[in-house]
Amino acid sequence: MASEDVVGKSTGDSAVTTIVNLAEEAKLAREGVKAPGHAILSICKSLVAGGVAGGVSRTAVAPLERLKILLQVQNPHSIQYNGTIQGLKYIWKSEGFRGLFRGNGTNCARIVPNSAVKFFSYEQASSGILWLYRRQSGNEDAQITPVLRLGAGACAGIIAMSATYPMDMVRGRITVQTEKSPYQYRGMFNALGTVYREEGFRALYKGWLPSVIGVIPYVGLNFAVYESLKDWLVKSKPYGLVEDSELSVVTRLACGAVAGTIGQTVAYPLDVIRRRMQMVGWKDAASVVTGEGRSKAPLEYAGMIDAFRKTVHHEGFGALYKGLVPNSVKVVPSIAIAFVTYEVVKDILGVEMRISD
């Protein structure tokens, strides 16, 4: 993820070039890492910190996450969930406490490796981009800019999302199924196998394109805004929020909240389309998706553009923001907790991987 102060100066090339990529080599050289073993240990610790951050943050807001997805994909002719408070009450009444966390196990199984790869990839991408930027500009003291952070964040998000997308696809379906669903997936692996057998391998990547496009503003802005806010606070030290160039946990929490709010608002319509595309071709789809009685009908989209067109045509522009309220309530603490947890866990583990600011 992000880093704070410059930890070390350039000490030249080292023997780690045989086991790490260009970005990692550049960072290790700058930080003065002396042995490959130390590099591997630091990488593992960084991955663990990212995984813990993702798991803790998503579990904390699981009920709101499920409600958001239900609002995004529910049949407009058969409304069951009509707002945040009503929706949560309805889930509690119809499915009980466990219903609030339906799909959370699959989400955690997906988000832990996703977050780990995302945070770790961001550190590597930032290091590599800064190294290339310094070479191109000829200024060895050049610092990473918000634009470069945006690129690093987008790259990290695309890599992580693509690596775990099939898990996210089936997670969406498990999340919307209820006790009344005609067919019950018995877990993540059962869902992956069932989708593969009945719909083919490509079905596991339904909605992938809007996901990739959405990663750029969502993840990119999250990281860029968070890092830029930290830099500004450290340099300007407004209202006594910074002491000895260190930000408090509360201040970092606020930075994460602002970053998350901006990122999710810009990318939200793409998230709605992604979820709807994931439901296409599900022959035993949950009734919340297909509707009931005379309103029952299969979802059919020829692609991302067709999904946008049909959604706006049949339901209006506001349909692209269905579920935005619970998502806004959810995403602020979720992103904030993820960022802060990551840095706290890194400190506990003694991770010495820092990107020059």
GROMACS .gro file of C-alpha atoms in nm:
model
  357
    1MET     CA    1   0.000   0.000   0.000
    2ALA     CA    2   0.120   0.336   0.065
    3SER     CA    3   0.418   0.429   0.241
    4GLU     CA    4   0.546   0.699   0.446
    5ASP     CA    5   0.901   0.830   0.477
    6VAL     CA    6   1.209   0.753   0.276
    7VAL     CA    7   1.377   0.465   0.453
    8GLY     CA    8   1.707   0.444   0.279
    9LYS     CA    9   1.933   0.573   0.004
   10SER     CA   10   2.048   0.404  -0.312
   11THR     CA   11   2.327   0.153  -0.251
   12GLY     CA   12   2.368   0.007  -0.600
   13ASP     CA   13   2.275  -0.326  -0.752
   14SER     CA   14   2.250  -0.640  -0.542
   15ALA     CA   15   2.222  -1.017  -0.592
   16VAL     CA   16   1.843  -1.011  -0.558
   17THR     CA   17   1.799  -0.949  -0.932
   18THR     CA   18   1.764  -1.323  -0.988
   19ILE     CA   19   1.460  -1.365  -0.766
   20VAL     CA   20   1.264  -1.041  -0.795
   21ASN     CA   21   1.128  -0.830  -1.079
   22LEU     CA   22   1.252  -0.490  -1.190
   23ALA     CA   23   1.027  -0.294  -0.956
   24GLU     CA   24   1.125  -0.495  -0.651
   25GLU     CA   25   1.491  -0.475  -0.744
   26ALA     CA   26   1.476  -0.096  -0.769
   27LYS     CA   27   1.308  -0.062  -0.432
   28LEU     CA   28   1.539  -0.303  -0.255
   29ALA     CA   29   1.840  -0.119  -0.395
   30ARG     CA   30   1.708   0.216  -0.271
   31GLU     CA   31   1.627   0.082   0.072
   32GLY     CA   32   1.958  -0.094   0.120
   33VAL     CA   33   1.825  -0.448   0.163
   34LYS     CA   34   2.125  -0.671   0.210
   35ALA     CA   35   2.003  -1.024   0.143
   36PRO     CA   36   1.744  -1.204  -0.074
   37GLY     CA   37   1.610  -1.382   0.233
   38HIS     CA   38   1.522  -1.051   0.393
   39ALA     CA   39   1.341  -0.946   0.074
   40ILE     CA   40   1.130  -1.262   0.062
   41LEU     CA   41   1.037  -1.227   0.429
   42SER     CA   42   0.933  -0.864   0.379
   43ILE     CA   43   0.723  -0.961   0.076
   44CYS     CA   44   0.544  -1.233   0.273
   45LYS     CA   45   0.474  -0.996   0.561
   46SER     CA   46   0.336  -0.735   0.322
   47LEU     CA   47   0.105  -0.996   0.166
   48VAL     CA   48  -0.018  -1.108   0.508
   49ALA     CA   49  -0.088  -0.748   0.609
   50GLY     CA   50  -0.290  -0.688   0.293
   51GLY     CA   51  -0.487  -1.009   0.340
   52VAL     CA   52  -0.575  -0.932   0.700
   53ALA     CA   53  -0.680  -0.579   0.605
   54GLY     CA   54  -0.917  -0.707   0.336
   55GLY     CA   55  -1.073  -0.977   0.552
   56VAL     CA   56  -1.131  -0.756   0.856
   57SER     CA   57  -1.280  -0.466   0.661
   58ARG     CA   58  -1.525  -0.672   0.454
   59THR     CA   59  -1.646  -0.880   0.747
   60ALA     CA   60  -1.722  -0.564   0.944
   61VAL     CA   61  -1.967  -0.443   0.678
   62ALA     CA   62  -2.097  -0.776   0.537
   63PRO     CA   63  -2.472  -0.702   0.592
   64LEU     CA   64  -2.448  -0.377   0.398
   65GLU     CA   65  -2.248  -0.546   0.124
   66ARG     CA   66  -2.514  -0.811   0.075
   67LEU     CA   67  -2.796  -0.557   0.073
   68LYS     CA   68  -2.612  -0.349  -0.185
   69ILE     CA   69  -2.589  -0.643  -0.425
   70LEU     CA   70  -2.954  -0.737  -0.370
   71LEU     CA   71  -3.061  -0.382  -0.457
   72GLN     CA   72  -2.839  -0.381  -0.765
   73VAL     CA   73  -2.980  -0.696  -0.923
   74GLN     CA   74  -3.336  -0.731  -0.797
   75ASN     CA   75  -3.611  -0.747  -1.059
   76PRO     CA   76  -3.770  -0.400  -1.094
   77HIS     CA   77  -4.116  -0.560  -1.133
   78SER     CA   78  -4.087  -0.758  -0.811
   79ILE     CA   79  -3.942  -0.526  -0.545
   80GLN     CA   80  -3.856  -0.692  -0.214
   81TYR     CA   81  -3.582  -0.459  -0.089
   82ASN     CA   82  -3.673  -0.091  -0.083
   83GLY     CA   83  -3.406   0.105   0.097
   84THR     CA   84  -3.132   0.047   0.350
   85ILE     CA   85  -3.327   0.020   0.676
   86GLN     CA   86  -3.621  -0.168   0.522
   87GLY     CA   87  -3.385  -0.399   0.337
   88LEU     CA   88  -3.188  -0.495   0.644
   89LYS     CA   89  -3.507  -0.551   0.842
   90TYR     CA   90  -3.650  -0.767   0.563
   91ILE     CA   91  -3.337  -0.984   0.550
   92TRP     CA   92  -3.344  -1.025   0.929
   93LYS     CA   93  -3.714  -1.114   0.929
   94SER     CA   94  -3.707  -1.353   0.633
   95GLU     CA   95  -3.364  -1.515   0.676
   96GLY     CA   96  -3.250  -1.443   1.030
   97PHE     CA   97  -2.908  -1.336   1.154
   98ARG     CA   98  -2.724  -1.574   0.919
   99GLY     CA   99  -2.898  -1.413   0.625
  100LEU     CA  100  -2.719  -1.085   0.695
  101PHE     CA  101  -2.388  -1.261   0.634
  102ARG     CA  102  -2.487  -1.485   0.341
  103GLY     CA  103  -2.195  -1.496   0.099
  104ASN     CA  104  -1.952  -1.345   0.349
  105GLY     CA  105  -1.746  -1.663   0.371
  106THR     CA  106  -1.698  -1.663  -0.004
  107ASN     CA  107  -1.628  -1.291   0.004
  108CYS     CA  108  -1.355  -1.337   0.263
  109ALA     CA  109  -1.206  -1.629   0.071
  110ARG     CA  110  -1.187  -1.397  -0.230
  111ILE     CA  111  -1.099  -1.068  -0.068
  112VAL     CA  112  -0.805  -1.192   0.138
  113PRO     CA  113  -0.591  -1.298  -0.161
  114ASN     CA  114  -0.735  -1.010  -0.365
  115SER     CA  115  -0.635  -0.750  -0.106
  116ALA     CA  116  -0.299  -0.913  -0.048
  117VAL     CA  117  -0.213  -0.907  -0.419
  118LYS     CA  118  -0.356  -0.555  -0.461
  119PHE     CA  119  -0.162  -0.394  -0.177
  120PHE     CA  120   0.156  -0.580  -0.263
  121SER     CA  121   0.124  -0.504  -0.636
  122TYR     CA  122   0.077  -0.136  -0.556
  123GLU     CA  123   0.406  -0.122  -0.369
  124GLN     CA  124   0.584  -0.295  -0.656
  125ALA     CA  125   0.417  -0.084  -0.925
  126SER     CA  126   0.487   0.239  -0.737
  127SER     CA  127   0.852   0.148  -0.697
  128GLY     CA  128   0.891   0.054  -1.062
  129ILE     CA  129   0.707   0.362  -1.189
  130LEU     CA  130   0.911   0.594  -0.965
  131TRP     CA  131   1.235   0.428  -1.079
  132LEU     CA  132   1.140   0.472  -1.447
  133TYR     CA  133   1.023   0.828  -1.385
  134ARG     CA  134   1.357   0.920  -1.227
  135ARG     CA  135   1.546   0.766  -1.518
  136GLN     CA  136   1.333   0.945  -1.778
  137SER     CA  137   1.348   1.282  -1.602
  138GLY     CA  138   1.713   1.250  -1.507
  139ASN     CA  139   1.625   1.365  -1.157
  140GLU     CA  140   1.724   1.108  -0.896
  141ASP     CA  141   1.547   1.309  -0.626
  142ALA     CA  142   1.211   1.317  -0.807
  143GLN     CA  143   0.912   1.213  -0.595
  144ILE     CA  144   0.612   1.007  -0.700
  145THR     CA  145   0.322   1.228  -0.808
  146PRO     CA  146  -0.056   1.179  -0.768
  147VAL     CA  147  -0.082   1.089  -1.139
  148LEU     CA  148   0.183   0.820  -1.101
  149ARG     CA  149   0.009   0.693  -0.789
  150LEU     CA  150  -0.313   0.670  -0.988
  151GLY     CA  151  -0.138   0.453  -1.247
  152ALA     CA  152   0.015   0.230  -0.982
  153GLY     CA  153  -0.319   0.189  -0.804
  154ALA     CA  154  -0.499   0.104  -1.127
  155CYS     CA  155  -0.238  -0.156  -1.223
  156ALA     CA  156  -0.257  -0.316  -0.880
  157GLY     CA  157  -0.636  -0.327  -0.891
  158ILE     CA  158  -0.653  -0.486  -1.237
  159ILE     CA  159  -0.398  -0.753  -1.147
  160ALA     CA  160  -0.572  -0.844  -0.822
  161MET     CA  161  -0.923  -0.836  -0.968
  162SER     CA  162  -0.834  -1.050  -1.268
  163ALA     CA  163  -0.657  -1.308  -1.054
  164THR     CA  164  -0.963  -1.365  -0.834
  165TYR     CA  165  -1.253  -1.272  -1.063
  166PRO     CA  166  -1.418  -1.619  -1.087
  167MET     CA  167  -1.449  -1.616  -0.707
  168ASP     CA  168  -1.615  -1.276  -0.719
  169MET     CA  169  -1.856  -1.390  -0.990
  170VAL     CA  170  -1.988  -1.686  -0.790
  171ARG     CA  171  -1.982  -1.479  -0.473
  172GLY     CA  172  -2.234  -1.247  -0.633
  173ARG     CA  173  -2.469  -1.535  -0.708
  174ILE     CA  174  -2.433  -1.693  -0.365
  175THR     CA  175  -2.504  -1.356  -0.205
  176VAL     CA  176  -2.839  -1.307  -0.381
  177GLN     CA  177  -2.976  -1.659  -0.336
  178THR     CA  178  -3.227  -1.707  -0.055
  179GLU     CA  179  -3.403  -2.002   0.106
  180LYS     CA  180  -3.665  -1.979  -0.172
  181SER     CA  181  -3.410  -2.005  -0.454
  182PRO     CA  182  -3.478  -2.302  -0.688
  183TYR     CA  183  -3.118  -2.423  -0.656
  184GLN     CA  184  -2.877  -2.367  -0.371
  185TYR     CA  185  -2.504  -2.342  -0.429
  186ARG     CA  186  -2.341  -2.530  -0.143
  187GLY     CA  187  -2.041  -2.304  -0.124
  188MET     CA  188  -1.776  -2.139  -0.335
  189PHE     CA  189  -1.623  -2.451  -0.486
  190ASN     CA  190  -1.963  -2.605  -0.562
  191ALA     CA  191  -2.066  -2.279  -0.730
  192LEU     CA  192  -1.745  -2.262  -0.936
  193GLY     CA  193  -1.791  -2.621  -1.052
  194THR     CA  194  -2.161  -2.577  -1.130
  195VAL     CA  195  -2.110  -2.261  -1.334
  196TYR     CA  196  -1.823  -2.420  -1.525
  197ARG     CA  197  -2.024  -2.735  -1.609
  198GLU     CA  198  -2.349  -2.562  -1.700
  199GLU     CA  199  -2.231  -2.235  -1.857
  200GLY     CA  200  -1.869  -2.290  -1.957
  201PHE     CA  201  -1.539  -2.132  -1.857
  202ARG     CA  202  -1.619  -1.792  -2.007
  203ALA     CA  203  -1.917  -1.761  -1.774
  204LEU     CA  204  -1.675  -1.731  -1.482
  205TYR     CA  205  -1.564  -1.397  -1.628
  206LYS     CA  206  -1.904  -1.243  -1.699
  207GLY     CA  207  -1.888  -0.875  -1.615
  208TRP     CA  208  -1.508  -0.871  -1.630
  209LEU     CA  209  -1.486  -0.577  -1.875
  210PRO     CA  210  -1.684  -0.324  -1.667
  211SER     CA  211  -1.486  -0.447  -1.368
  212VAL     CA  212  -1.156  -0.363  -1.538
  213ILE     CA  213  -1.282  -0.024  -1.650
  214GLY     CA  214  -1.418   0.047  -1.302
  215VAL     CA  215  -1.088  -0.044  -1.137
  216ILE     CA  216  -0.915   0.260  -1.287
  217PRO     CA  217  -1.121   0.530  -1.111
  218TYR     CA  218  -1.209   0.321  -0.805
  219VAL     CA  219  -0.880   0.168  -0.693
  220GLY     CA  220  -0.667   0.432  -0.860
  221LEU     CA  221  -0.843   0.722  -0.691
  222ASN     CA  222  -0.853   0.538  -0.358
  223PHE     CA  223  -0.476   0.509  -0.346
  224ALA     CA  224  -0.399   0.843  -0.509
  225VAL     CA  225  -0.630   1.049  -0.287
  226TYR     CA  226  -0.523   0.865   0.028
  227GLU     CA  227  -0.153   0.914  -0.042
  228SER     CA  228  -0.195   1.276  -0.151
  229LEU     CA  229  -0.393   1.359   0.163
  230LYS     CA  230  -0.123   1.202   0.378
  231ASP     CA  231   0.149   1.400   0.199
  232TRP     CA  232  -0.044   1.726   0.235
  233LEU     CA  233  -0.111   1.671   0.604
  234VAL     CA  234   0.252   1.584   0.679
  235LYS     CA  235   0.383   1.888   0.490
  236SER     CA  236   0.127   2.148   0.598
  237LYS     CA  237   0.050   2.011   0.948
  238PRO     CA  238  -0.293   2.178   0.972
  239TYR     CA  239  -0.482   2.201   1.303
  240GLY     CA  240  -0.207   2.015   1.485
  241LEU     CA  241  -0.304   1.682   1.326
  242VAL     CA  242   0.058   1.582   1.265
  243GLU     CA  243   0.328   1.532   1.524
  244ASP     CA  244   0.686   1.448   1.430
  245SER     CA  245   0.584   1.373   1.069
  246GLU     CA  246   0.350   1.094   1.185
  247LEU     CA  247  -0.026   1.072   1.132
  248SER     CA  248  -0.248   0.933   1.404
  249VAL     CA  249  -0.472   0.632   1.340
  250VAL     CA  250  -0.780   0.858   1.347
  251THR     CA  251  -0.630   1.090   1.085
  252ARG     CA  252  -0.538   0.798   0.861
  253LEU     CA  253  -0.891   0.666   0.908
  254ALA     CA  254  -1.031   0.997   0.783
  255CYS     CA  255  -0.799   0.994   0.482
  256GLY     CA  256  -0.914   0.645   0.393
  257ALA     CA  257  -1.278   0.745   0.430
  258VAL     CA  258  -1.241   1.040   0.192
  259ALA     CA  259  -1.052   0.828  -0.061
  260GLY     CA  260  -1.312   0.552  -0.049
  261THR     CA  261  -1.606   0.788  -0.092
  262ILE     CA  262  -1.459   0.953  -0.402
  263GLY     CA  263  -1.356   0.625  -0.565
  264GLN     CA  264  -1.683   0.441  -0.512
  265THR     CA  265  -1.902   0.729  -0.633
  266VAL     CA  266  -1.718   0.764  -0.964
  267ALA     CA  267  -1.712   0.391  -1.041
  268TYR     CA  268  -2.051   0.286  -0.903
  269PRO     CA  269  -2.253   0.255  -1.230
  270LEU     CA  270  -1.994   0.011  -1.363
  271ASP     CA  271  -2.033  -0.198  -1.048
  272VAL     CA  272  -2.411  -0.219  -1.102
  273ILE     CA  273  -2.364  -0.334  -1.462
  274ARG     CA  274  -2.101  -0.587  -1.357
  275ARG     CA  275  -2.336  -0.747  -1.104
  276ARG     CA  276  -2.621  -0.764  -1.351
  277MET     CA  277  -2.404  -0.925  -1.616
  278GLN     CA  278  -2.293  -1.188  -1.363
  279MET     CA  279  -2.655  -1.303  -1.329
  280VAL     CA  280  -2.706  -1.361  -1.703
  281GLY     CA  281  -2.740  -1.727  -1.803
  282TRP     CA  282  -2.821  -1.848  -1.451
  283LYS     CA  283  -3.103  -2.090  -1.532
  284ASP     CA  284  -3.186  -2.150  -1.165
  285ALA     CA  285  -3.149  -1.787  -1.067
  286ALA     CA  286  -3.284  -1.662  -0.736
  287SER     CA  287  -3.634  -1.513  -0.752
  288VAL     CA  288  -3.497  -1.176  -0.645
  289VAL     CA  289  -3.327  -1.162  -0.988
  290THR     CA  290  -3.594  -1.315  -1.213
  291GLY     CA  291  -3.904  -1.189  -1.034
  292GLU     CA  292  -4.208  -1.398  -0.950
  293GLY     CA  293  -4.535  -1.493  -1.119
  294ARG     CA  294  -4.625  -1.295  -1.431
  295SER     CA  295  -4.326  -1.065  -1.387
  296LYS     CA  296  -4.080  -1.353  -1.404
  297ALA     CA  297  -3.838  -1.315  -1.695
  298PRO     CA  298  -3.476  -1.409  -1.772
  299LEU     CA  299  -3.201  -1.147  -1.780
  300GLU     CA  300  -3.042  -1.108  -2.123
  301TYR     CA  301  -2.758  -0.871  -2.206
  302ALA     CA  302  -2.546  -0.889  -2.521
  303GLY     CA  303  -2.259  -0.710  -2.350
  304MET     CA  304  -2.164  -0.416  -2.134
  305ILE     CA  305  -2.306  -0.146  -2.365
  306ASP     CA  306  -2.629  -0.341  -2.408
  307ALA     CA  307  -2.658  -0.377  -2.031
  308PHE     CA  308  -2.619  -0.002  -1.986
  309ARG     CA  309  -2.872   0.071  -2.260
  310LYS     CA  310  -3.138  -0.169  -2.133
  311THR     CA  311  -3.095  -0.067  -1.771
  312VAL     CA  312  -3.138   0.304  -1.846
  313HIS     CA  313  -3.417   0.244  -2.100
  314HIS     CA  314  -3.631   0.023  -1.876
  315GLU     CA  315  -3.553   0.164  -1.532
  316GLY     CA  316  -3.413   0.511  -1.585
  317PHE     CA  317  -3.073   0.663  -1.516
  318GLY     CA  318  -3.122   0.626  -1.142
  319ALA     CA  319  -3.102   0.248  -1.177
  320LEU     CA  320  -2.727   0.284  -1.228
  321TYR     CA  321  -2.705   0.399  -0.867
  322LYS     CA  322  -2.926   0.136  -0.703
  323GLY     CA  323  -2.771   0.035  -0.373
  324LEU     CA  324  -2.556   0.348  -0.355
  325VAL     CA  325  -2.680   0.443  -0.007
  326PRO     CA  326  -2.583   0.119   0.171
  327ASN     CA  327  -2.266   0.113  -0.037
  328SER     CA  328  -2.177   0.464   0.077
  329VAL     CA  329  -2.242   0.369   0.437
  330LYS     CA  330  -2.038   0.053   0.385
  331VAL     CA  331  -1.747   0.173   0.178
  332VAL     CA  332  -1.631   0.456   0.405
  333PRO     CA  333  -1.556   0.240   0.711
  334SER     CA  334  -1.455  -0.055   0.491
  335ILE     CA  335  -1.184   0.127   0.297
  336ALA     CA  336  -1.071   0.322   0.602
  337ILE     CA  337  -1.041   0.008   0.815
  338ALA     CA  338  -0.857  -0.171   0.533
  339PHE     CA  339  -0.595   0.102   0.498
  340VAL     CA  340  -0.540   0.149   0.869
  341THR     CA  341  -0.538  -0.225   0.945
  342TYR     CA  342  -0.282  -0.280   0.673
  343GLU     CA  343  -0.043  -0.022   0.814
  344VAL     CA  344  -0.096  -0.136   1.174
  345VAL     CA  345  -0.033  -0.503   1.085
  346LYS     CA  346   0.277  -0.404   0.888
  347ASP     CA  347   0.407  -0.220   1.193
  348ILE     CA  348   0.334  -0.520   1.417
  349LEU     CA  349   0.510  -0.757   1.177
  350GLY     CA  350   0.801  -0.520   1.141
  351VAL     CA  351   0.768  -0.482   0.766
  352GLU     CA  352   1.039  -0.254   0.633
  353MET     CA  353   0.900  -0.214   0.284
  354ARG     CA  354   0.849   0.157   0.224
  355ILE     CA  355   0.810   0.354  -0.097
  356SER     CA  356   0.992   0.683  -0.124
  357ASP     CA  357   0.749   0.972  -0.112
   0.00000   0.00000   0.00000
